[in-house]
Structures are given as C-alpha cells and as structure tokens.
Short mmCIF file of C-alpha atoms in Angstrom, two decimals:
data_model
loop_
_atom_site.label_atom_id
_atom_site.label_comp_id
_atom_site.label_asym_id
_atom_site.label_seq_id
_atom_site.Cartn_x
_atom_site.Cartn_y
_atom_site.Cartn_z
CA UNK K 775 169.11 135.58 96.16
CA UNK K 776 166.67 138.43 97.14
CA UNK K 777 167.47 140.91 100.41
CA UNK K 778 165.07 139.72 103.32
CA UNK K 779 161.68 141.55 103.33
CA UNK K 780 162.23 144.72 106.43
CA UNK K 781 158.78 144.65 107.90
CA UNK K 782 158.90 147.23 110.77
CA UNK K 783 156.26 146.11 113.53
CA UNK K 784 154.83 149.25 115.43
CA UNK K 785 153.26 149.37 118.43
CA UNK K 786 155.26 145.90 119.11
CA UNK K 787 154.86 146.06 123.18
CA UNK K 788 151.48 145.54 122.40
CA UNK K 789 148.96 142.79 123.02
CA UNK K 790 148.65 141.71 119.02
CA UNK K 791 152.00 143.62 118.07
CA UNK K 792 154.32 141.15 120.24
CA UNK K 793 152.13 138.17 118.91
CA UNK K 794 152.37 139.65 115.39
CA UNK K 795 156.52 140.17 115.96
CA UNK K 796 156.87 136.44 117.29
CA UNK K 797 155.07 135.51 113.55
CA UNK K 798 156.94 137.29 111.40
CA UNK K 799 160.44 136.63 112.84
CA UNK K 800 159.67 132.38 112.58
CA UNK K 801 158.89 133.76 109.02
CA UNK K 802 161.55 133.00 105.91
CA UNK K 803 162.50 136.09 104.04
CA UNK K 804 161.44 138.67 106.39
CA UNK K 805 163.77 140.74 109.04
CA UNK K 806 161.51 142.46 111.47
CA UNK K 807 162.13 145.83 113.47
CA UNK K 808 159.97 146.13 116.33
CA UNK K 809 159.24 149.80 117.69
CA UNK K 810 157.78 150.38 121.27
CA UNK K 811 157.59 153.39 123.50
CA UNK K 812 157.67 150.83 125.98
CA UNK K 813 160.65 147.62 126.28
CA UNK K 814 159.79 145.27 124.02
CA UNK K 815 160.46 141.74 125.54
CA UNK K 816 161.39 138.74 123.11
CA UNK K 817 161.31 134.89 123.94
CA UNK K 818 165.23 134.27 124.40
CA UNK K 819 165.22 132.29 121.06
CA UNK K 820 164.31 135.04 119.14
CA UNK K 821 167.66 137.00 120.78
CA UNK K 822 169.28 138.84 118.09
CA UNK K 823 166.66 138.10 115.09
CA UNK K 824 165.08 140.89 115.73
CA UNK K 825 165.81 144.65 115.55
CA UNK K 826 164.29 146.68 118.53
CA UNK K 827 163.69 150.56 118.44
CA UNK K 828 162.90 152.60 121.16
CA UNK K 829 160.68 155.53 119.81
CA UNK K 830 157.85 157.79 120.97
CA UNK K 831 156.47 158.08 117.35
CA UNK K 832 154.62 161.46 118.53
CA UNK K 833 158.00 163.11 118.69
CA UNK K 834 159.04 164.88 115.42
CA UNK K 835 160.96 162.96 113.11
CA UNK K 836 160.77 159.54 115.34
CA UNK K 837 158.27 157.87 112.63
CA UNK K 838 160.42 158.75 109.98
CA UNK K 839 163.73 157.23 111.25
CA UNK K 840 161.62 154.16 112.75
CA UNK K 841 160.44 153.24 108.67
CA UNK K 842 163.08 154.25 106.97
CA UNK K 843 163.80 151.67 104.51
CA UNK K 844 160.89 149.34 105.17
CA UNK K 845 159.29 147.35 102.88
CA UNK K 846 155.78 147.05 104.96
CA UNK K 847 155.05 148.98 107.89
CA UNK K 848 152.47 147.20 110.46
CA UNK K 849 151.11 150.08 113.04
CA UNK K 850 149.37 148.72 115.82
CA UNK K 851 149.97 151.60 117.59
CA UNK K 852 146.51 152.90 119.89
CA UNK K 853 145.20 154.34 122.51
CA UNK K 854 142.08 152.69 123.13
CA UNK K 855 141.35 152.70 127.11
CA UNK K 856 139.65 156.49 127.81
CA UNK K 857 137.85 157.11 131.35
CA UNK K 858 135.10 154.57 130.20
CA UNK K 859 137.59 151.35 129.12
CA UNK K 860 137.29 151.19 125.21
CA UNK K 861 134.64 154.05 124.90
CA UNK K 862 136.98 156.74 124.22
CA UNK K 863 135.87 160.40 124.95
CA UNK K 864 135.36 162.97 122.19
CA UNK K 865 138.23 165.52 123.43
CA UNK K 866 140.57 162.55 123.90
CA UNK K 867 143.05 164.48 121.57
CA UNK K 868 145.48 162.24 122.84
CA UNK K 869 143.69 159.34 121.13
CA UNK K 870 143.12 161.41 117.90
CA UNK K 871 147.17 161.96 117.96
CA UNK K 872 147.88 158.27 118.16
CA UNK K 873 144.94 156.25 116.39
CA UNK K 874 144.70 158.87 113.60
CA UNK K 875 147.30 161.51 113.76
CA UNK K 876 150.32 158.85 113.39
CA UNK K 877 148.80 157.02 109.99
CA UNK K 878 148.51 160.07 108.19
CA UNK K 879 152.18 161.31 109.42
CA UNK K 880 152.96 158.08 108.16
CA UNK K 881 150.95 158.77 104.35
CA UNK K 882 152.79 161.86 104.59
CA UNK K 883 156.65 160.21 105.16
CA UNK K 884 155.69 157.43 102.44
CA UNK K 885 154.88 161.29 100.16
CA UNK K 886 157.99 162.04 100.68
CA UNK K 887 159.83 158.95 100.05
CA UNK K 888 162.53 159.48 96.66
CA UNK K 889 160.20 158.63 93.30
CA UNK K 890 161.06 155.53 91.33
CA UNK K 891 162.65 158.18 89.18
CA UNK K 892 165.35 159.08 91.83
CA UNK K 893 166.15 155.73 93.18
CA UNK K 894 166.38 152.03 92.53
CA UNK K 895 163.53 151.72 89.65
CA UNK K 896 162.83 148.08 91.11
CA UNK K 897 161.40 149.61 94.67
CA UNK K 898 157.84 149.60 95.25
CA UNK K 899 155.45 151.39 97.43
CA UNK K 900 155.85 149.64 100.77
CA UNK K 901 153.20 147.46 102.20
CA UNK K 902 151.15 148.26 105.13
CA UNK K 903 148.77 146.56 106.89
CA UNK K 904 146.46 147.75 109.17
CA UNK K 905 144.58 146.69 111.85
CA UNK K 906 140.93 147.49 111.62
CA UNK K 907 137.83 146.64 113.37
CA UNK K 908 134.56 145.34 112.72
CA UNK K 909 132.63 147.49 114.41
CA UNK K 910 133.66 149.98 112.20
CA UNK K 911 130.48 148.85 109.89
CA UNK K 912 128.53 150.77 112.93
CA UNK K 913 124.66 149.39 112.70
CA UNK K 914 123.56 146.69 109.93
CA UNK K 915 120.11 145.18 109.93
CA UNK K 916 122.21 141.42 109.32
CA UNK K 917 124.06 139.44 112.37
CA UNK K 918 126.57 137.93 109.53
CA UNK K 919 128.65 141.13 107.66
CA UNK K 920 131.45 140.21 104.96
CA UNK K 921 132.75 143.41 104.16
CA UNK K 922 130.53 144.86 101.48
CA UNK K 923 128.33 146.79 103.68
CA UNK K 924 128.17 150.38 103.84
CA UNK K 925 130.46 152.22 106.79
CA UNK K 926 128.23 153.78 109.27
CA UNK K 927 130.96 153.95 112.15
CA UNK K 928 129.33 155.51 115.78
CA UNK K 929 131.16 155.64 118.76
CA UNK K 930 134.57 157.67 118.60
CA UNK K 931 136.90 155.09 118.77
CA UNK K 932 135.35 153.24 115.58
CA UNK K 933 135.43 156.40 114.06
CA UNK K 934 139.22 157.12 114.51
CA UNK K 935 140.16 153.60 112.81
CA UNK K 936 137.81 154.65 110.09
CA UNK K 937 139.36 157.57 109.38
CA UNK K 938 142.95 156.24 109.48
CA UNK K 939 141.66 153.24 107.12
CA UNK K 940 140.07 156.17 104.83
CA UNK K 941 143.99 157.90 104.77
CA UNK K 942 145.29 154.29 103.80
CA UNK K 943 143.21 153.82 101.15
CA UNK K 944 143.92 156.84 99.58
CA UNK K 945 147.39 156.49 100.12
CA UNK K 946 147.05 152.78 97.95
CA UNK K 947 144.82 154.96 95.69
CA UNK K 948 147.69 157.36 95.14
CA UNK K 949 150.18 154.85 94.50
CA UNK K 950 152.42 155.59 97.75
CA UNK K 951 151.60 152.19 99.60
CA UNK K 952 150.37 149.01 99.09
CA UNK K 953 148.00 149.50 101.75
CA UNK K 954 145.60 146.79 103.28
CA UNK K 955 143.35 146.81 106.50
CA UNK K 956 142.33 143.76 107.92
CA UNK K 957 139.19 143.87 110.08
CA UNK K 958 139.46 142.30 113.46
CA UNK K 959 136.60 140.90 115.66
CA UNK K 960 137.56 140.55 119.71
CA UNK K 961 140.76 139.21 119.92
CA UNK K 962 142.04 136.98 122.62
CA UNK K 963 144.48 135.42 124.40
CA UNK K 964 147.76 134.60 126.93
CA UNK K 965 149.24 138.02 127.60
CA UNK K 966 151.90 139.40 125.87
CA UNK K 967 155.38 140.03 128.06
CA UNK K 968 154.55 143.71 128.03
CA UNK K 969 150.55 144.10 127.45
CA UNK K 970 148.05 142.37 129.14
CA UNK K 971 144.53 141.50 126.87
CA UNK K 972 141.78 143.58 128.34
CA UNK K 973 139.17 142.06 126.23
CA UNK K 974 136.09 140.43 127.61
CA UNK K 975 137.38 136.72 127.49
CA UNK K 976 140.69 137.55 129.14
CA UNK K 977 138.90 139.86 131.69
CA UNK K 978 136.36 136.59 132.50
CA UNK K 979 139.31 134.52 133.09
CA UNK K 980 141.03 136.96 135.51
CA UNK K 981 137.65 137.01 137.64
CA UNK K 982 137.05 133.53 137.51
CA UNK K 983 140.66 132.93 138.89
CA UNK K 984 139.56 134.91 141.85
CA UNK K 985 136.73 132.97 142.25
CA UNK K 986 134.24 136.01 141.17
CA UNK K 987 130.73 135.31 139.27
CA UNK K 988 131.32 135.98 135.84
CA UNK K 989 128.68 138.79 134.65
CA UNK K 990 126.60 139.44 131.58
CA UNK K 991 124.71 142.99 130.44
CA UNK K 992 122.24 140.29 128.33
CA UNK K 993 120.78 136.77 128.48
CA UNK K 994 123.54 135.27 127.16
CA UNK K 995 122.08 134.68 123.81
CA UNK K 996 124.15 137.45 122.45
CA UNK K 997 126.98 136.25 119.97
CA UNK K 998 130.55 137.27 118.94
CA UNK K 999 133.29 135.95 116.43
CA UNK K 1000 135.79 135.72 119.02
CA UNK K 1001 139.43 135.50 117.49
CA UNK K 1002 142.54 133.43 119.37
CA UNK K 1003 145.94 136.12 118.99
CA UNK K 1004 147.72 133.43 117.54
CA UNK K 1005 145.52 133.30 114.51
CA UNK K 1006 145.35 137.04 114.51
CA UNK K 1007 149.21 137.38 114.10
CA UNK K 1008 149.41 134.72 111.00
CA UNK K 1009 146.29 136.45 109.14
CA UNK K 1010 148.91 139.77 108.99
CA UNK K 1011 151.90 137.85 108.15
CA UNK K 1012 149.44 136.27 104.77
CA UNK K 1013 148.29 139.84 104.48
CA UNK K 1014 152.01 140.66 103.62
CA UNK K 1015 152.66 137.41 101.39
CA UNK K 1016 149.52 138.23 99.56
CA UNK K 1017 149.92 142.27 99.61
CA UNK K 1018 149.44 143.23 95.66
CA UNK K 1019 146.43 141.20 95.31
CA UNK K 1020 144.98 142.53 98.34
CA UNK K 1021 145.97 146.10 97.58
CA UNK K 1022 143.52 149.22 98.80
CA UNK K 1023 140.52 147.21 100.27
CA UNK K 1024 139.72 145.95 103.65
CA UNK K 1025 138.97 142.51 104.72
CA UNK K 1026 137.32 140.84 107.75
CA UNK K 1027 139.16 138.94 109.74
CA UNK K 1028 137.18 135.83 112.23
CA UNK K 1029 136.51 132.29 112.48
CA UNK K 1030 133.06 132.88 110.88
CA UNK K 1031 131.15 131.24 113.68
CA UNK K 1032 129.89 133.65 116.22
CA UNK K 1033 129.32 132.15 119.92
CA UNK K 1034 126.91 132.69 122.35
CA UNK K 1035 128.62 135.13 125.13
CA UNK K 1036 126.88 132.93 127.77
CA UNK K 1037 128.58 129.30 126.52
CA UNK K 1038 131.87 131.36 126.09
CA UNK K 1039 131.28 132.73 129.81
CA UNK K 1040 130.61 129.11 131.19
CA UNK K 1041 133.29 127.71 129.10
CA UNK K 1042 136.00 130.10 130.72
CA UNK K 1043 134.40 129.09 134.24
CA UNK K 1044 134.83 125.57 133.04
CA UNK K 1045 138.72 126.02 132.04
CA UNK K 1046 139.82 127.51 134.94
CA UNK K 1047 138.21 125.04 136.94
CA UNK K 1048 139.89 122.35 135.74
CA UNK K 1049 142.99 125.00 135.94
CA UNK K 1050 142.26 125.49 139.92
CA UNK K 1051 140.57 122.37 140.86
CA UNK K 1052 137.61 124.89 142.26
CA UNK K 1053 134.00 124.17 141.39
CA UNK K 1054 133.01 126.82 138.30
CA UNK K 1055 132.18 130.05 138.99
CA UNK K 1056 129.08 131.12 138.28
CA UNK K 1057 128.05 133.25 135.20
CA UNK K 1058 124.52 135.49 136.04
CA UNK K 1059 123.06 138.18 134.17
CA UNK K 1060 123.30 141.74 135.78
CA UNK K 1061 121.74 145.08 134.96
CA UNK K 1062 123.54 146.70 131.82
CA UNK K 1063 125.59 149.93 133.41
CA UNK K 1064 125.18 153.37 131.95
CA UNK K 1065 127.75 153.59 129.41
CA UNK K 1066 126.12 150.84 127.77
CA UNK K 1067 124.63 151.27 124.28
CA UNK K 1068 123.67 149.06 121.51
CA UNK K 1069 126.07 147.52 120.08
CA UNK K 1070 126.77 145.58 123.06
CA UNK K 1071 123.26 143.67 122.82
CA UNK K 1072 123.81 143.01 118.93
CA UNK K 1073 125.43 139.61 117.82
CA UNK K 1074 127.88 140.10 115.27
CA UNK K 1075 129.53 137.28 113.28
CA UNK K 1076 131.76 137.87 110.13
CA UNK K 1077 132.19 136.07 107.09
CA UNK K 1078 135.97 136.26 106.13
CA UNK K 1079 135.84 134.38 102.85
CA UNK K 1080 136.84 137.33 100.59
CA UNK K 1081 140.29 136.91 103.11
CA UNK K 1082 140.68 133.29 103.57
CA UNK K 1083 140.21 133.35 99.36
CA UNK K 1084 142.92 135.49 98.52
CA UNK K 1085 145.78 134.13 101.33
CA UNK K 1086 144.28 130.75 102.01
CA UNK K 1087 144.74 131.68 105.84
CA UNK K 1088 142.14 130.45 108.32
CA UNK K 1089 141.98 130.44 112.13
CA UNK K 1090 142.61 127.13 113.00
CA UNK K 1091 142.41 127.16 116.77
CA UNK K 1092 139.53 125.63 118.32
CA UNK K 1093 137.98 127.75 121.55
CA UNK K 1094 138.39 125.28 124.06
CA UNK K 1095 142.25 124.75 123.21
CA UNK K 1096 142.71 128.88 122.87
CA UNK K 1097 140.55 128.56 126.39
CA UNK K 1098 143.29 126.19 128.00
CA UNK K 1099 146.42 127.87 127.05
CA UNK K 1100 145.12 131.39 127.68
CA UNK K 1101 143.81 130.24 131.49
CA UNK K 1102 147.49 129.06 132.14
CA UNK K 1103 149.41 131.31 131.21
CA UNK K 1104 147.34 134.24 133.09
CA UNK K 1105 147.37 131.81 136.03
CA UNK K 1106 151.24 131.82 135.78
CA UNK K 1107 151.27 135.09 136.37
CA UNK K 1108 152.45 135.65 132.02
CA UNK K 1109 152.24 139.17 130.88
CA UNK K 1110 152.85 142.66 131.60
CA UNK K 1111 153.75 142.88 135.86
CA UNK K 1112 153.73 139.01 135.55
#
C-alpha cells in the first residue's frame, strides 16, 4: 500500500484555505499540513488528522521547513486588502512580498530540492496548485471567457497573481513542479473560524442583518459567476487527483452562469429575512465612488468546461441553498471574532 499523499495547505487561516483544509483531510490518501501565521482552528472531528504549523513564511528559511517533503503545496497565502479594500496600492511592497515574493521563494526551494539522481528515482516534482483569478484576463470584448484569451491583467493586484502564475508555469515548464492554477471568480460563503469573507455577497448579508439598504454602483443588470467556498475547496482537491493531466496551464473555475448583481442583492435581502423575520431590506442604486473603474460595470461569466472535462468536478450548490447556510452561520456570530 502507497504512503498517504502530504499536501501542505498554506495560508490555511484563510477564508478558502480552512475550507480547502476541511476537503482534503475528509479526503482518502492524503495527510494534510496546514501552515498559518495566524491559529488555525479545526472542527473537533478533524482533532489530530491534521498537522498544524505555525510559520511566518516571510522569515528566512520558514517556507522551506513548512514544504519539506510535500507532495503538493497549495499557497493561498495573500495580502489583498490595501487602503482601498481589494485595490491594492502600487508601493504596497508588502503585498509584492506575499502575493509574489513567496511563489517564487517557493520555485526557488522546489530548485533546490535533491535531483531524481540523488534520491528515491520514483519521486516526482510536487504538485501545486494555485489559486488564480479571473480578472487576471484584464479587458475582453466577450461577457463569457474560457481561458484561451490573451492576459491583459490592469489593476495591481491582478497583476501580482499574474506574475506568480507566470513563475509557476515556468517552474512546470522546467520540470520542478507539477504546477496548476485554477482561476477563481468571487467566492463566497459562511466564514471560516479564523477569516471572515469580505466579498460582496458576504458583505450584503452583514448589512442586511443590520437592517441597512443593500447598495449597487450599477442598475443591477451587471452579472458575476459567483462561486459557493464549498465548491471552491473540492475543485482544488480534483486539481490534485487530476495533477499530470492538468500540468502547466490554468483553468477557470465557476458555475458558468453569471447572475444579475441586482437578483443576487434581493436574494440576500430575501434570505435574511426569512433568517430575521424582518421585512427585506431594500437594494437601491447609488452613485459609483471614486475608486471605481471599469471592471466593476462589466459582467463577467466563465466557461469552466476545459476544468470540469479533465476532473469531472462541477459546483453543485445551488445559490439559494449557498444563500441559506451562509446567512446563518454569519447570523450565529461563525467566523473570525465570532
């Protein structure tokens, strides 16, 4: 019988780390070793099945240690909330250190891993998977992208998970990983023990819990593939059951059907009404701020056939049921200071 798979999770405080931790450790074959800067709570039946590292991975030497003898690496590691929320600044060096820095110290530990030639001739490059982001595409003249457009990333934070996907690639290139990206859309959901979700469905909930309009830069017409963390977490675990054939390309991740921003707005007012036994909140439309730019009046749906083909993973969970179990467990008070 074959050693378990080590899959070391970093980042796994983290919104989709945790959720991605909780996957693989329910998963045959695989022992997982989740590293956090910050305590990494488990559900008390996964006590003892999994391996927990505290590391600040900027200190020298702490990546090294934290992979040493993976077989897949997942970093979710990021720094993604500058002075303007997810707009990151350009001399955020502190983002360029985490969000880029850290995957090519990584490319450069996986160098100097022992050849074939001076170990066990069975081992193979390690896997890793990485978590990308559609937007990385920057501006296409299409609402529905699959993958095979050209990369025009803009703002800086799309830019820094372009250039760490670039590093991967070359590092698959190169033979030193099996590497993969997997392009996520918004991701949602109940909040992790540690992280809360600051995306725009989770922040919608929290207002509409305190009984505050829910606000839109647009008409409403706008549309996004909106993605439930549950269904985020199993895409990676087929990304690592399905590594060789997925090896040095990226792949969008989504449920393929893009919703209007308005329905999704009314449909959280709807769920925590029923939640609170309030009447809805309102949703309006409100002047766009300044930091506004473009992108946040495109739609953008994507097609993740090339994915679902490979793996045969799909997101199974339908928005109304993500809805319902995200609005209780952030009206329970679940997540980080919960």
């Amino acid at each position: 019988m074959s050693a378990p798979q080590q899959v070391v999770v970093l980042g796994a405080s983290g919104f989709i780390g945790s959720a991605v931790v909780r996957t693989l450790a329910d998963t045959p074959g695989v022992r997982v070793r989740a590293v956090s800067r910050r305590p990494v709570r488990l559900p008390d039946r996964l006590a003892g099945r999994v391996e927990v590292v505290a590391a600040d991975l900027t200190e020298p030497g702490a990546l090294a240690r934290a992979v040493a003898g993976a077989d897949a690496v997942l970093p979710f590691t990021a720094r993604i909330r500058g002075a303007s929320g997810w707009r990151l600044s350009e001399d955020d060096t502190e983002a360029e250190r985490v969000n880029v820095g850290l995957i090519r110290d990584l490319v450069a530990v996986l160098a100097d891993r022992p050849s074939d030639s001076d170990s066990d001739s069975t081992r193979r490059p390690p896997v890793v998977v990485f978590p990308g982001s559609n937007t990385q595409v920057g501006r296409v003249a299409v609402e529905r992208i699959d993958g095979s457009e050209p990369d025009r990333p803009e703002g800086v934070y799309d830019r820094q998970k372009h250039a760490a996907e670039s590093l991967l690639k070359e590092a698959a290139e190169a033979g030193l990983a099996r590497a993969v990206s997997l392009r996520l859309p918004p991701v949602y959901g109940p909040p992790a023990p540690t992280a809360e979700d600051r995306g725009v469905v989770s922040t919608m909930i929290r207002r509409a819990l305190a009984g505050e309009p829910l606000t839109m830069w647009h008409d409403g017409t706008v549309r996004r593939d909106l993605l439930y963390v549950d269904d985020a977490a199993r895409a990676f675990a087929a990304a690592l059951a399905h590594a060789d054939a997925l090896n040095g390309r990226h792949y969008l991740i989504g449920t393929g059907r893009a919703q209007p921003l308005g329905e999704v707005f009314r449909a959280v007012a709807r769920a925590v009404s029923r939640s609170t036994g309030a009447d809805p909140v309102p949703v309006v439309s409100v002047a766009p701020p300044p930091h506004a730019d473009a992108t946040d009046f495109r739609s953008l749906e994507v097609d993740p056939s090339a994915f679902a083909t490979t793996t045969g993973w799909q997101a199974r969970t339908p928005l109304d049921e993500a809805l319902e179990r995200t609005v209780a467990a952030v009206a329970a008070g679940g997540g980080a200071g919960g």
